[in-house]
Coordinates of C-alpha atoms in Angstrom, one line a residue:
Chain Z
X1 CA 0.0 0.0 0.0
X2 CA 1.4 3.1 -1.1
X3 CA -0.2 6.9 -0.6
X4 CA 1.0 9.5 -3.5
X5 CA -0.3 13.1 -3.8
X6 CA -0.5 15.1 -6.6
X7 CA -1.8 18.6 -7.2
X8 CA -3.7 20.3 -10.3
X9 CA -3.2 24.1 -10.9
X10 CA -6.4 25.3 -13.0
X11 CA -6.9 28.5 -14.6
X12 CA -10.0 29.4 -15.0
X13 CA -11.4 32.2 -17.5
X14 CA -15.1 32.9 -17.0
X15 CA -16.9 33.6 -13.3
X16 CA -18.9 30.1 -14.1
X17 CA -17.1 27.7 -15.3
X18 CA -17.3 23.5 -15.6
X19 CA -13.7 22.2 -16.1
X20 CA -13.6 18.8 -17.1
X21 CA -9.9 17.4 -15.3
X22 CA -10.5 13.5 -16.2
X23 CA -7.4 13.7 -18.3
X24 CA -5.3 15.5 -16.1
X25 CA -6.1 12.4 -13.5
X26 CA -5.6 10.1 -16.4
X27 CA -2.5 11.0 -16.9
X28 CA -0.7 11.2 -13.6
X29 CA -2.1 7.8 -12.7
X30 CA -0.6 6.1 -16.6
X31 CA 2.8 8.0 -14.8
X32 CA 2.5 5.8 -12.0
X33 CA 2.2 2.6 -13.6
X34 CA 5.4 2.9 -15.6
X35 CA 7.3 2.6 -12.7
X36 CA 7.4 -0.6 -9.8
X37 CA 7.4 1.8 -7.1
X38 CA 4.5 3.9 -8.0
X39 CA 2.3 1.1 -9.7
X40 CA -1.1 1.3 -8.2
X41 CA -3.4 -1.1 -9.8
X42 CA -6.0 -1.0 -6.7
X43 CA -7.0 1.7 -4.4
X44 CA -9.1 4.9 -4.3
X45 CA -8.0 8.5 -5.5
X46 CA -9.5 11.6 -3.6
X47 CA -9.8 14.4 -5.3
X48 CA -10.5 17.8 -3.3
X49 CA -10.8 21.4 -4.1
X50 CA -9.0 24.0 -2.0
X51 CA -11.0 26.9 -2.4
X52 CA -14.6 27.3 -0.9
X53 CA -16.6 28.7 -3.8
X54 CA -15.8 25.8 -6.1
X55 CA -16.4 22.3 -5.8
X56 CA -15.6 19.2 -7.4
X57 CA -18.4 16.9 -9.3
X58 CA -18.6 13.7 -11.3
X59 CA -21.0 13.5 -14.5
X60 CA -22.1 13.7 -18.2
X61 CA -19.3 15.8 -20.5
X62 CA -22.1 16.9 -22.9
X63 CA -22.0 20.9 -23.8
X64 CA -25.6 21.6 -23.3
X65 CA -25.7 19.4 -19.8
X66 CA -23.2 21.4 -18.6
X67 CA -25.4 24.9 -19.7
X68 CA -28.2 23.0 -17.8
X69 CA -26.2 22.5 -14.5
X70 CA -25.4 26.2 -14.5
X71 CA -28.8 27.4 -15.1
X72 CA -30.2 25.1 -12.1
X73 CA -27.5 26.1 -9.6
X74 CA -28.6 30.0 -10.3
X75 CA -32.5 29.2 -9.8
X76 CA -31.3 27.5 -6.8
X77 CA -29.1 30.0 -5.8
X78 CA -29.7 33.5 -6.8
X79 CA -26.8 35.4 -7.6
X80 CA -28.1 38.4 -5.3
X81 CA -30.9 38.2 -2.6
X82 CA -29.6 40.5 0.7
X83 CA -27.2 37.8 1.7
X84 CA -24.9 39.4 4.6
X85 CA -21.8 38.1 2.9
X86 CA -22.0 39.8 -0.1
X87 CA -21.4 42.9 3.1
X88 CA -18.0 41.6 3.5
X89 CA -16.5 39.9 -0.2
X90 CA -19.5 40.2 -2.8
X91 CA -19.4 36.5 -3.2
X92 CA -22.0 34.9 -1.3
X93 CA -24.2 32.8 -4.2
X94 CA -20.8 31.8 -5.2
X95 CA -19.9 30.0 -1.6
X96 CA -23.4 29.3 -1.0
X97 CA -23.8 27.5 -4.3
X98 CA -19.9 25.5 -3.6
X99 CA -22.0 24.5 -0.2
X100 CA -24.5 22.4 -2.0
X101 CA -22.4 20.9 -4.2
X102 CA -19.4 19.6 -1.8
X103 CA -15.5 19.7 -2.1
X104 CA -14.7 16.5 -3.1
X105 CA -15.2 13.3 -4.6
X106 CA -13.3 9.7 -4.3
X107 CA -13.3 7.6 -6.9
X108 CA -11.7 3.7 -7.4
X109 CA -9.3 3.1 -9.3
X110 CA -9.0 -0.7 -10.9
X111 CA -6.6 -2.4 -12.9
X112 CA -4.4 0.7 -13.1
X113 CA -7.1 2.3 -14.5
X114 CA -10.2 5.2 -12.8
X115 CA -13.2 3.0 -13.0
X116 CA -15.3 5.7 -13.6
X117 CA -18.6 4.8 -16.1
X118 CA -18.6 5.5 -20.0
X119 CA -20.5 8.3 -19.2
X120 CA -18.6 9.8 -16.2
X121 CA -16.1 12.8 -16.6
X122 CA -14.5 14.3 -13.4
X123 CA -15.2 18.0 -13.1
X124 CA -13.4 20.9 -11.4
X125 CA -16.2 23.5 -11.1
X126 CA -15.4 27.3 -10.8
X127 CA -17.9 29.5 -9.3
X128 CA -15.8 32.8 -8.5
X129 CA -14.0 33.0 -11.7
X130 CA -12.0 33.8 -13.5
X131 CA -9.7 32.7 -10.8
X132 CA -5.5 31.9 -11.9
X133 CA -3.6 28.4 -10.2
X134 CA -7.0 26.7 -8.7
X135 CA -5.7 24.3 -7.1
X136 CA -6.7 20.8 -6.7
X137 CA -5.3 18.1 -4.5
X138 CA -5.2 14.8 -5.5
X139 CA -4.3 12.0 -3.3
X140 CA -4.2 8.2 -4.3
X141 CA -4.4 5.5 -2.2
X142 CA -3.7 1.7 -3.5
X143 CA -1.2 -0.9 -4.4
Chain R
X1 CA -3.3 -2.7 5.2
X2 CA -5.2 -4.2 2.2
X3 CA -7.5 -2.7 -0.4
X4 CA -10.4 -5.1 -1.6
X5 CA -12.3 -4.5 -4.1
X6 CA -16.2 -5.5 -4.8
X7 CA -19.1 -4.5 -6.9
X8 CA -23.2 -4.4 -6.5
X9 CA -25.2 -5.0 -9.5
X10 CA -28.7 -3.3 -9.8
X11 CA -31.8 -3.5 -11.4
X12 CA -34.3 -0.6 -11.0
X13 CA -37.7 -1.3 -11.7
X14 CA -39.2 2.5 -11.8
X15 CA -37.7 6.1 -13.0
X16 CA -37.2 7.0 -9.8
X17 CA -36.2 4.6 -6.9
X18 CA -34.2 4.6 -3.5
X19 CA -32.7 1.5 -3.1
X20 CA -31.4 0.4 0.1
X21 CA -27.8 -1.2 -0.3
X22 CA -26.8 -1.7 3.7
X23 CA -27.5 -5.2 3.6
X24 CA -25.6 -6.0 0.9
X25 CA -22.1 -4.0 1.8
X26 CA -22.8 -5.8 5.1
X27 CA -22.9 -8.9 4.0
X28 CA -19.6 -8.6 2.1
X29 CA -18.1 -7.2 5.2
X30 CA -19.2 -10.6 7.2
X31 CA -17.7 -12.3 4.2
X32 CA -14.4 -10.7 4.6
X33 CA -14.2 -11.5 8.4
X34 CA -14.5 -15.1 8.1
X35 CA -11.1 -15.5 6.5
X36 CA -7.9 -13.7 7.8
X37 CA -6.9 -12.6 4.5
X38 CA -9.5 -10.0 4.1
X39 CA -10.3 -9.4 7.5
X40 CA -10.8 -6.1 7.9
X41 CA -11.1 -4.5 11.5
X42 CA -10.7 -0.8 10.7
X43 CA -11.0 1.1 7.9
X44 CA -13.2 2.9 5.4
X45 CA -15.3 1.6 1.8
X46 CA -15.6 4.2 -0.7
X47 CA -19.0 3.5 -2.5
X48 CA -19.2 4.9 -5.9
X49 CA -21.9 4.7 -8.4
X50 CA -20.7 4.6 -12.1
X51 CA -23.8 5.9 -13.6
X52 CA -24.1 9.8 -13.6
X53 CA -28.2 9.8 -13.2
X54 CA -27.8 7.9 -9.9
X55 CA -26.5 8.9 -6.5
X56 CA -25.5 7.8 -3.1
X57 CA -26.5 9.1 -0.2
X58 CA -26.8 8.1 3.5
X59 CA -29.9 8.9 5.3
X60 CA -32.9 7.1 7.1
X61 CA -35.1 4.4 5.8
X62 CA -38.5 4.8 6.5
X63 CA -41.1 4.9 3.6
X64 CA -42.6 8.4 4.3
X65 CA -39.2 10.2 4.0
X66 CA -38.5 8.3 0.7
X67 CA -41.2 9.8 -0.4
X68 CA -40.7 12.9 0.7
X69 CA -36.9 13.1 -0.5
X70 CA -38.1 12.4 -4.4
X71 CA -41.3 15.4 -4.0
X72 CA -38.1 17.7 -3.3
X73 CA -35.9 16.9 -5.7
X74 CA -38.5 17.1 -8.0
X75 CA -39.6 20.7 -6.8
X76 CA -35.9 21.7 -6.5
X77 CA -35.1 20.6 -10.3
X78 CA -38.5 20.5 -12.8
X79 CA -38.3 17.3 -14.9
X80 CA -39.3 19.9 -17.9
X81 CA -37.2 23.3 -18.3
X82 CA -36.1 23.5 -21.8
X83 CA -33.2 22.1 -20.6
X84 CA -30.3 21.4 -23.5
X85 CA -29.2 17.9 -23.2
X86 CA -33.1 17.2 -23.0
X87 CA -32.0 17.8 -27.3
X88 CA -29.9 14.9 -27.2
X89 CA -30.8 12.3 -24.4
X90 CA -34.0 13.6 -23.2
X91 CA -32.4 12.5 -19.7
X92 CA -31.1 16.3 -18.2
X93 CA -33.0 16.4 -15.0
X94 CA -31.8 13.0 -13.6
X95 CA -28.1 14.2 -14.5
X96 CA -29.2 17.4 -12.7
X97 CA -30.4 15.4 -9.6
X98 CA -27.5 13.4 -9.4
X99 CA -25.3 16.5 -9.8
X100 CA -26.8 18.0 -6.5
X101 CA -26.4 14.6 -4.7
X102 CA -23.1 13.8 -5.5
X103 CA -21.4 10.1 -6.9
X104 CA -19.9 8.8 -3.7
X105 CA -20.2 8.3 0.2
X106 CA -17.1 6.9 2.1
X107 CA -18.2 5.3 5.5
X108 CA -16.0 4.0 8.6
X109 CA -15.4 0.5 9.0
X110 CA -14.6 -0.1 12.9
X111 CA -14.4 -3.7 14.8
X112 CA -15.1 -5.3 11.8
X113 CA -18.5 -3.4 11.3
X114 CA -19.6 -0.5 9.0
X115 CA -19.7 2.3 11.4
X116 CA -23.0 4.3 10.8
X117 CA -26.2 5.4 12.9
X118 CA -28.6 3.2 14.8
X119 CA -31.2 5.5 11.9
X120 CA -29.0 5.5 8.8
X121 CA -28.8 3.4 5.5
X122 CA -26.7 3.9 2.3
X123 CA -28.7 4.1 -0.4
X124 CA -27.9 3.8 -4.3
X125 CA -30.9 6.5 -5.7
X126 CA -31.7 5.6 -9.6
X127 CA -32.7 8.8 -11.0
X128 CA -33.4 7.5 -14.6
X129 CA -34.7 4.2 -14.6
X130 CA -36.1 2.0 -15.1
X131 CA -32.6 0.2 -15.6
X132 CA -30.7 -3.4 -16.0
X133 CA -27.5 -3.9 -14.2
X134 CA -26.6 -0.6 -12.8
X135 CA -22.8 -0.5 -11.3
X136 CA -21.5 0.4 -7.8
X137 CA -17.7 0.2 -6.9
X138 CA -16.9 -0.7 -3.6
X139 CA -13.6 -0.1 -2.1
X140 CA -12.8 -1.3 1.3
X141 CA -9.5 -0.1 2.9
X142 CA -8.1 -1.1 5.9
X143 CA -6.4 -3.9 8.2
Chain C
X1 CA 0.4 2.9 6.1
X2 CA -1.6 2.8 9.3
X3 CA -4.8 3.4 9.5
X4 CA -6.1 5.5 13.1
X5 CA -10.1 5.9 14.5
X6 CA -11.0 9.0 16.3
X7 CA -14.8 10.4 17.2
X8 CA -15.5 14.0 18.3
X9 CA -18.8 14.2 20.8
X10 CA -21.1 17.4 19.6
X11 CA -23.3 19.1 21.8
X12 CA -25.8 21.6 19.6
X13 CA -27.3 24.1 21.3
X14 CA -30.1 25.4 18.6
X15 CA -32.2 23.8 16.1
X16 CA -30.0 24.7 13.0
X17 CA -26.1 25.1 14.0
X18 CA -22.7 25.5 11.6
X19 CA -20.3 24.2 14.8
X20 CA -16.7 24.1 12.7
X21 CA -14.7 21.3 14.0
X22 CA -11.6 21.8 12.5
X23 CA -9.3 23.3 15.5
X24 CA -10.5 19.6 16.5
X25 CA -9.3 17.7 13.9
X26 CA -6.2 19.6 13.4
X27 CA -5.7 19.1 17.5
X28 CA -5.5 15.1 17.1
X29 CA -3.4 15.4 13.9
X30 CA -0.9 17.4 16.2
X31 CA -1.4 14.7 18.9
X32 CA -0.2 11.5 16.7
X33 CA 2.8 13.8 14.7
X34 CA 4.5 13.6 19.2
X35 CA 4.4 9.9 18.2
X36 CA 6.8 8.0 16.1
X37 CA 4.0 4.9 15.8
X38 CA 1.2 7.2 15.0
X39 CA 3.0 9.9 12.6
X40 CA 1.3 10.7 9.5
X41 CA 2.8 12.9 6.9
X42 CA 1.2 11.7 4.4
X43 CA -2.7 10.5 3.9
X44 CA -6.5 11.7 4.0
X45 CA -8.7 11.7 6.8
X46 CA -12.5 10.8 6.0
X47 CA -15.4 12.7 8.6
X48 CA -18.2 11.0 8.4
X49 CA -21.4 11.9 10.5
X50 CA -23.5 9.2 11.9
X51 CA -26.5 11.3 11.9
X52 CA -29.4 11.7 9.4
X53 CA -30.9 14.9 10.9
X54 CA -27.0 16.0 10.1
X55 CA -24.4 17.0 7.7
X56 CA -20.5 17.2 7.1
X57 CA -19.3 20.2 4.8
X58 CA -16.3 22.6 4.1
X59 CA -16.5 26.1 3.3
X60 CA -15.7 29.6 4.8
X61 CA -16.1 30.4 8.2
X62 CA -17.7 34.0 8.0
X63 CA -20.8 34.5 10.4
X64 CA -22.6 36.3 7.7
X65 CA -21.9 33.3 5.3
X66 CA -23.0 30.9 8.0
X67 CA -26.2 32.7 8.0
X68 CA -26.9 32.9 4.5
X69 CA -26.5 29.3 4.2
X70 CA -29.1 28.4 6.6
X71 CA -31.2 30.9 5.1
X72 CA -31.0 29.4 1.5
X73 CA -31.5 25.6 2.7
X74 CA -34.5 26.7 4.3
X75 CA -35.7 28.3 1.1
X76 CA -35.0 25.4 -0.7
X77 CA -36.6 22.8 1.5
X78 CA -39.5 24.3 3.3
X79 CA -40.0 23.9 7.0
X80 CA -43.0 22.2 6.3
X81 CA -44.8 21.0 3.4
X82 CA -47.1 17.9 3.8
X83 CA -44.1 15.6 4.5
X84 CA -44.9 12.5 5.1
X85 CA -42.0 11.3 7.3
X86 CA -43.7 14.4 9.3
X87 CA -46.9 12.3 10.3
X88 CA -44.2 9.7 11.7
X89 CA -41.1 11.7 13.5
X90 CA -41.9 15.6 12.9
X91 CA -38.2 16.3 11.2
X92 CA -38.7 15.8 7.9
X93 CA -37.2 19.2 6.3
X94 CA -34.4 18.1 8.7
X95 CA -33.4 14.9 6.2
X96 CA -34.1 16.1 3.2
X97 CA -31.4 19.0 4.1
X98 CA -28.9 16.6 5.0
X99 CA -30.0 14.4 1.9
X100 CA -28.9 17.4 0.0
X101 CA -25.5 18.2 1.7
X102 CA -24.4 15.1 1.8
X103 CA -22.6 12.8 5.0
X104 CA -19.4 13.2 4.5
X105 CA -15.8 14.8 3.2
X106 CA -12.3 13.3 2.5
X107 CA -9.7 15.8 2.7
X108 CA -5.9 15.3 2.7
X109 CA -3.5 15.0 4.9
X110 CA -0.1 16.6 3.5
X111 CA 3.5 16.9 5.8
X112 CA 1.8 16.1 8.8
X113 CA -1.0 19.1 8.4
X114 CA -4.6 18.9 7.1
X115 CA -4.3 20.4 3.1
X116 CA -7.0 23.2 3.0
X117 CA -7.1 26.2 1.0
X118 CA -6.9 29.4 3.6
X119 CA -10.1 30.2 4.1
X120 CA -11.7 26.8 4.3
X121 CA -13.0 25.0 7.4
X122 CA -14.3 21.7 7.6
X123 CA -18.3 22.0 9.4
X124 CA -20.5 20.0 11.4
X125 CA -23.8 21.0 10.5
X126 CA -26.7 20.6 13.2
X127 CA -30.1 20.5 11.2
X128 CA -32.4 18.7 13.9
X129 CA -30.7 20.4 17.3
X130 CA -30.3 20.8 20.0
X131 CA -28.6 17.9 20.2
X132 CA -26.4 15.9 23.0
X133 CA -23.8 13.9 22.4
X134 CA -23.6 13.6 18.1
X135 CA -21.4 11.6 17.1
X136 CA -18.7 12.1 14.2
X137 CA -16.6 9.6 13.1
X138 CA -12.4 10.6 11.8
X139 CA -10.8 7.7 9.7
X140 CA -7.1 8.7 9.3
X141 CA -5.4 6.4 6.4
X142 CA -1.8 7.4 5.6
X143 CA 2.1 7.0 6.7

């Protein structure tokens, strides 16, 4: 049993933004498995956002989805409604929205491989952008 | 320390269904204990649905709050909206429900036991069924 | 790798408390880094509630913020609304909160300190309160 960390650093360019990091994950734990002492063929990764008005999400990479998920979160959530943070930073829909959501996700990983569903992409969600080195830790667990 | 790894197969026989999955993560549990191989006294299992219009969630199981749990989500997030991806899979607010409840739970193991509440359950929630053979990971860590 | 158990004991003192419990967490991280068999530089701890009527989150702790969050779960799911787990235990809106923010986070552990961003904190959030004696359940995994 090993335990490796990793981090992400994400740009982001618009004040909404879904950020699909699958590949980025992909990559790191491919990486691993070239080498003996890194090899992780069974274990978990966790994968956990640093900053409280984003949050981390697993789902359907499909353009117009992701449209839909923003226009949900602000009927939800509306972007201004007397909420006594907005007295201190201006960002209160932003954390409150980052509060329903949650900050991170863990996910298996399986023959050297994320087991995630045909379906499933791994999402890094920015809702205070446009923010510059996001970042994301990632921490697998496995032998 | 040892990571095992498992996976529940599930039919859902209506759109929308809460389906309690305690028994069967405590079964394999009991399996693992009878054979000092897997035994696993402390630890944690990642559970991890690979379908993203499903769920997990941990709550109580009693019929009335079932009930009550689908009325919100279904007031919270319209099954009708001109949503987007309704253009391509006709499917957006069961992606949009499973985006709000998130992909995973991870639960202490402790004295060989899953650790929860004398009132809670784990529960896989189809959001677009009916469906054959629906996937959830199970990762146990621990010694 | 080792893996360690801890539980903190929460008294709530109001129906609807944000009690932030991460000086506690951080307090037994300091505890096993005095102790060469308990060390951990390296890993994630899982929190886990063991409450229904309860949730685990991370986010900022700013008493305006705190405010506005219980304001908007309590737009979103109404105090009362023909619930049917009402007719049975009287705290339905109390589930279906905690249904929404979900039972736990996994956060990592990096050189011996708990990795969050600056102006995160890690919350136990009282929806059913007050409360004696809630239960929350650390899972340390690492080395």
């Amino acid at each position: 049993m090993v335990v490796i960390k990793r981090s992400l650093k994400i740009d982001s360019n618009s004040n909404f933004q879904i950020i699909d990091i699958t590949r980025d994950i992909v990559a790191i734990l491919n990486d691993f498995n070239k080498d003996d002492e890194t090899q992780m063929n069974n274990g978990i990764v966790n994968i956990f956002t640093k900053h409280s008005t984003s949050a981390i999400s697993v789902n359907e990479n499909e353009k117009g989805l992701l449209s839909d998920f923003e226009k949900v979160l602000k009927d939800v959530v509306k972007e201004k409604d007397n909420y006594k943070h907005d007295f201190i930073d201006n960002n209160a829909a932003s954390h409150i929205r980052a509060f329903l959501l949650g900050s991170s996700e863990t996910i298996p990983i399986v023959d050297g491989r994320l087991d995630i569903g045909t379906w499933q992409s791994i999402f890094f969600i920015e809702l205070d952008g446009p923010r510059r080195s996001r970042t994301i830790d990632l921490t697998f667990i496995g032998e």
